[in-house]
Structures are given as structure tokens and as C-alpha cells.
Amino acid sequence: MLKGFRVWRRIAPYTGAFLHVHYIDAPGPDNWLVNLSVGPILGIEYYLADRVSLYGQGVFAIGPDITRQSVQVVARAMMAAGGQLGLTFYF
């Protein structure tokens, strides 16, 4: 869920929040992992054209990693896609 701010000279900052759920079932007995995390998002888009933009965003996530043996609460700070930029086409 994202909330955009006013576009200024093709630059559009935004903020928001996310909910992330994933399940990994690696080979081997009882070798699975469930991750649930929530957190804020802060980013910026630069519009190259009316319907094409580049974006970069930062994410802070906190939530449990659940395995058969343990439950760990993990906090992560990350740049989206490892610090890469994304390209969005709007239709």
C-alpha cells in the first residue's frame, strides 16, 4: 500500500507499508522456513515519460522466521532489489 505525494518536476516521492509472506521448502526432511514481515516503505519515482518511471525505494522489515526447530524475530533494512532501480510501465 503506497501513498504518493505531489509530483515536482517529474519527481514523485512516496511512502507506504507492506505485508510480506513467504514459504521455502528446501530439500531434506523438516527443512522448511516461513517468514512473515511488515514494515514501512520510503521511495521516489522519476518519470521519464507520461507512463514510464524509474524508482528506488528503501524498506525496513520486521517479523518472525519460523522453522520446525525455532522461531526468530528478525529486523531487516534493505534497498529494493538489492539497491537496483526499477522501471515501471503504466497502462
mmCIF file with all atom_site columns, C-alpha atoms in Angstrom:
data_model
loop_
_atom_site.group_PDB
_atom_site.id
_atom_site.type_symbol
_atom_site.label_atom_id
_atom_site.label_alt_id
_atom_site.label_comp_id
_atom_site.label_asym_id
_atom_site.label_entity_id
_atom_site.label_seq_id
_atom_site.pdbx_PDB_ins_code
_atom_site.Cartn_x
_atom_site.Cartn_y
_atom_site.Cartn_z
_atom_site.occupancy
_atom_site.B_iso_or_equiv
_atom_site.pdbx_formal_charge
_atom_site.auth_seq_id
_atom_site.auth_comp_id
_atom_site.auth_asym_id
_atom_site.auth_atom_id
_atom_site.pdbx_PDB_model_num
ATOM 1  C CA . MET A 1 1  ? 0.000  0.000   0.000   1.00 0.00 ? 1  MET A CA 1
ATOM 2  C CA . LEU A 1 2  ? 1.611  3.242   -1.147  1.00 0.00 ? 2  LEU A CA 1
ATOM 3  C CA . LYS A 1 3  ? 0.690  6.915   -0.731  1.00 0.00 ? 3  LYS A CA 1
ATOM 4  C CA . GLY A 1 4  ? 2.147  9.273   -3.301  1.00 0.00 ? 4  GLY A CA 1
ATOM 5  C CA . PHE A 1 5  ? 2.912  12.941  -2.818  1.00 0.00 ? 5  PHE A CA 1
ATOM 6  C CA . ARG A 1 6  ? 2.681  15.810  -5.281  1.00 0.00 ? 6  ARG A CA 1
ATOM 7  C CA . VAL A 1 7  ? 4.812  15.357  -8.414  1.00 0.00 ? 7  VAL A CA 1
ATOM 8  C CA . TRP A 1 8  ? 7.506  18.009  -8.690  1.00 0.00 ? 8  TRP A CA 1
ATOM 9  C CA . ARG A 1 9  ? 9.403  18.285  -11.998 1.00 0.00 ? 9  ARG A CA 1
ATOM 10 C CA . ARG A 1 10 ? 8.818  14.596  -12.795 1.00 0.00 ? 10 ARG A CA 1
ATOM 11 C CA . ILE A 1 11 ? 9.920  13.547  -9.298  1.00 0.00 ? 11 ILE A CA 1
ATOM 12 C CA . ALA A 1 12 ? 7.293  11.816  -7.140  1.00 0.00 ? 12 ALA A CA 1
ATOM 13 C CA . PRO A 1 13 ? 8.205  10.745  -3.595  1.00 0.00 ? 13 PRO A CA 1
ATOM 14 C CA . TYR A 1 14 ? 6.044  8.160   -1.848  1.00 0.00 ? 14 TYR A CA 1
ATOM 15 C CA . THR A 1 15 ? 5.679  6.337   1.431   1.00 0.00 ? 15 THR A CA 1
ATOM 16 C CA . GLY A 1 16 ? 3.696  3.300   2.464   1.00 0.00 ? 16 GLY A CA 1
ATOM 17 C CA . ALA A 1 17 ? 3.619  -0.026  4.213   1.00 0.00 ? 17 ALA A CA 1
ATOM 18 C CA . PHE A 1 18 ? 3.803  -3.674  3.190   1.00 0.00 ? 18 PHE A CA 1
ATOM 19 C CA . LEU A 1 19 ? 2.979  -7.180  4.384   1.00 0.00 ? 19 LEU A CA 1
ATOM 20 C CA . HIS A 1 20 ? 5.287  -9.942  3.153   1.00 0.00 ? 20 HIS A CA 1
ATOM 21 C CA . VAL A 1 21 ? 4.716  -13.701 3.493   1.00 0.00 ? 21 VAL A CA 1
ATOM 22 C CA . HIS A 1 22 ? 6.889  -16.434 2.020   1.00 0.00 ? 22 HIS A CA 1
ATOM 23 C CA . TYR A 1 23 ? 7.404  -20.159 2.420   1.00 0.00 ? 23 TYR A CA 1
ATOM 24 C CA . ILE A 1 24 ? 10.559 -22.072 1.488   1.00 0.00 ? 24 ILE A CA 1
ATOM 25 C CA . ASP A 1 25 ? 10.638 -25.869 1.340   1.00 0.00 ? 25 ASP A CA 1
ATOM 26 C CA . ALA A 1 26 ? 14.273 -26.843 0.704   1.00 0.00 ? 26 ALA A CA 1
ATOM 27 C CA . PRO A 1 27 ? 15.282 -30.467 0.006   1.00 0.00 ? 27 PRO A CA 1
ATOM 28 C CA . GLY A 1 28 ? 15.657 -32.615 3.107   1.00 0.00 ? 28 GLY A CA 1
ATOM 29 C CA . PRO A 1 29 ? 13.458 -33.695 5.999   1.00 0.00 ? 29 PRO A CA 1
ATOM 30 C CA . ASP A 1 30 ? 11.851 -30.909 8.036   1.00 0.00 ? 30 ASP A CA 1
ATOM 31 C CA . ASN A 1 31 ? 13.853 -28.273 6.162   1.00 0.00 ? 31 ASN A CA 1
ATOM 32 C CA . TRP A 1 32 ? 11.233 -25.543 5.703   1.00 0.00 ? 32 TRP A CA 1
ATOM 33 C CA . LEU A 1 33 ? 11.011 -21.856 6.575   1.00 0.00 ? 33 LEU A CA 1
ATOM 34 C CA . VAL A 1 34 ? 8.042  -19.482 6.877   1.00 0.00 ? 34 VAL A CA 1
ATOM 35 C CA . ASN A 1 35 ? 8.699  -15.742 7.016   1.00 0.00 ? 35 ASN A CA 1
ATOM 36 C CA . LEU A 1 36 ? 6.133  -13.081 7.890   1.00 0.00 ? 36 LEU A CA 1
ATOM 37 C CA . SER A 1 37 ? 7.167  -9.444  7.927   1.00 0.00 ? 37 SER A CA 1
ATOM 38 C CA . VAL A 1 38 ? 5.655  -5.964  7.948   1.00 0.00 ? 38 VAL A CA 1
ATOM 39 C CA . GLY A 1 39 ? 7.181  -2.535  7.716   1.00 0.00 ? 39 GLY A CA 1
ATOM 40 C CA . PRO A 1 40 ? 7.348  0.892   6.137   1.00 0.00 ? 40 PRO A CA 1
ATOM 41 C CA . ILE A 1 41 ? 8.459  1.784   2.597   1.00 0.00 ? 41 ILE A CA 1
ATOM 42 C CA . LEU A 1 42 ? 10.030 5.080   1.512   1.00 0.00 ? 42 LEU A CA 1
ATOM 43 C CA . GLY A 1 43 ? 10.780 5.709   -2.145  1.00 0.00 ? 43 GLY A CA 1
ATOM 44 C CA . ILE A 1 44 ? 10.984 8.067   -5.063  1.00 0.00 ? 44 ILE A CA 1
ATOM 45 C CA . GLU A 1 45 ? 9.918  7.805   -8.704  1.00 0.00 ? 45 GLU A CA 1
ATOM 46 C CA . TYR A 1 46 ? 11.322 9.771   -11.623 1.00 0.00 ? 46 TYR A CA 1
ATOM 47 C CA . TYR A 1 47 ? 9.016  9.924   -14.639 1.00 0.00 ? 47 TYR A CA 1
ATOM 48 C CA . LEU A 1 48 ? 10.913 9.530   -17.910 1.00 0.00 ? 48 LEU A CA 1
ATOM 49 C CA . ALA A 1 49 ? 7.660  9.962   -19.851 1.00 0.00 ? 49 ALA A CA 1
ATOM 50 C CA . ASP A 1 50 ? 3.956  10.175  -19.009 1.00 0.00 ? 50 ASP A CA 1
ATOM 51 C CA . ARG A 1 51 ? 3.637  6.427   -18.388 1.00 0.00 ? 51 ARG A CA 1
ATOM 52 C CA . VAL A 1 52 ? 7.228  5.297   -17.715 1.00 0.00 ? 52 VAL A CA 1
ATOM 53 C CA . SER A 1 53 ? 9.158  5.816   -14.481 1.00 0.00 ? 53 SER A CA 1
ATOM 54 C CA . LEU A 1 54 ? 12.326 4.749   -12.706 1.00 0.00 ? 54 LEU A CA 1
ATOM 55 C CA . TYR A 1 55 ? 12.070 4.153   -8.979  1.00 0.00 ? 55 TYR A CA 1
ATOM 56 C CA . GLY A 1 56 ? 14.237 3.444   -5.978  1.00 0.00 ? 56 GLY A CA 1
ATOM 57 C CA . GLN A 1 57 ? 12.896 2.531   -2.573  1.00 0.00 ? 57 GLN A CA 1
ATOM 58 C CA . GLY A 1 58 ? 14.053 1.619   0.887   1.00 0.00 ? 58 GLY A CA 1
ATOM 59 C CA . VAL A 1 59 ? 12.289 -0.926  3.099   1.00 0.00 ? 59 VAL A CA 1
ATOM 60 C CA . PHE A 1 60 ? 12.503 -1.717  6.800   1.00 0.00 ? 60 PHE A CA 1
ATOM 61 C CA . ALA A 1 61 ? 11.015 -5.110  7.678   1.00 0.00 ? 61 ALA A CA 1
ATOM 62 C CA . ILE A 1 62 ? 10.436 -6.836  10.996  1.00 0.00 ? 62 ILE A CA 1
ATOM 63 C CA . GLY A 1 63 ? 8.818  -10.190 11.653  1.00 0.00 ? 63 GLY A CA 1
ATOM 64 C CA . PRO A 1 64 ? 9.335  -13.826 12.645  1.00 0.00 ? 64 PRO A CA 1
ATOM 65 C CA . ASP A 1 65 ? 11.230 -16.535 10.766  1.00 0.00 ? 65 ASP A CA 1
ATOM 66 C CA . ILE A 1 66 ? 9.530  -19.812 11.732  1.00 0.00 ? 66 ILE A CA 1
ATOM 67 C CA . THR A 1 67 ? 11.146 -23.241 11.314  1.00 0.00 ? 67 THR A CA 1
ATOM 68 C CA . ARG A 1 68 ? 10.449 -26.618 12.890  1.00 0.00 ? 68 ARG A CA 1
ATOM 69 C CA . GLN A 1 69 ? 13.207 -26.043 15.453  1.00 0.00 ? 69 GLN A CA 1
ATOM 70 C CA . SER A 1 70 ? 12.830 -22.340 16.294  1.00 0.00 ? 70 SER A CA 1
ATOM 71 C CA . VAL A 1 71 ? 11.098 -19.010 15.917  1.00 0.00 ? 71 VAL A CA 1
ATOM 72 C CA . GLN A 1 72 ? 13.329 -15.956 15.479  1.00 0.00 ? 72 GLN A CA 1
ATOM 73 C CA . VAL A 1 73 ? 12.231 -12.334 15.205  1.00 0.00 ? 73 VAL A CA 1
ATOM 74 C CA . VAL A 1 74 ? 14.317 -10.673 12.522  1.00 0.00 ? 74 VAL A CA 1
ATOM 75 C CA . ALA A 1 75 ? 14.627 -6.983  11.598  1.00 0.00 ? 75 ALA A CA 1
ATOM 76 C CA . ARG A 1 76 ? 15.942 -6.063  8.159   1.00 0.00 ? 76 ARG A CA 1
ATOM 77 C CA . ALA A 1 77 ? 16.707 -2.799  6.385   1.00 0.00 ? 77 ALA A CA 1
ATOM 78 C CA . MET A 1 78 ? 17.059 -3.130  2.624   1.00 0.00 ? 78 MET A CA 1
ATOM 79 C CA . MET A 1 79 ? 17.077 -1.271  -0.598  1.00 0.00 ? 79 MET A CA 1
ATOM 80 C CA . ALA A 1 80 ? 14.543 -2.687  -3.027  1.00 0.00 ? 80 ALA A CA 1
ATOM 81 C CA . ALA A 1 81 ? 16.032 -5.291  -5.353  1.00 0.00 ? 81 ALA A CA 1
ATOM 82 C CA . GLY A 1 82 ? 19.459 -5.027  -3.719  1.00 0.00 ? 82 GLY A CA 1
ATOM 83 C CA . GLY A 1 83 ? 19.801 -1.319  -4.379  1.00 0.00 ? 83 GLY A CA 1
ATOM 84 C CA . GLN A 1 84 ? 18.898 -1.576  -8.052  1.00 0.00 ? 84 GLN A CA 1
ATOM 85 C CA . LEU A 1 85 ? 16.473 0.709   -9.801  1.00 0.00 ? 85 LEU A CA 1
ATOM 86 C CA . GLY A 1 86 ? 13.132 -0.480  -11.135 1.00 0.00 ? 86 GLY A CA 1
ATOM 87 C CA . LEU A 1 87 ? 11.410 0.505   -14.357 1.00 0.00 ? 87 LEU A CA 1
ATOM 88 C CA . THR A 1 88 ? 7.593  0.796   -14.320 1.00 0.00 ? 88 THR A CA 1
ATOM 89 C CA . PHE A 1 89 ? 5.268  0.982   -17.336 1.00 0.00 ? 89 PHE A CA 1
ATOM 90 C CA . TYR A 1 90 ? 1.769  2.293   -16.571 1.00 0.00 ? 90 TYR A CA 1
ATOM 91 C CA . PHE A 1 91 ? -1.107 1.202   -18.854 1.00 0.00 ? 91 PHE A CA 1
#
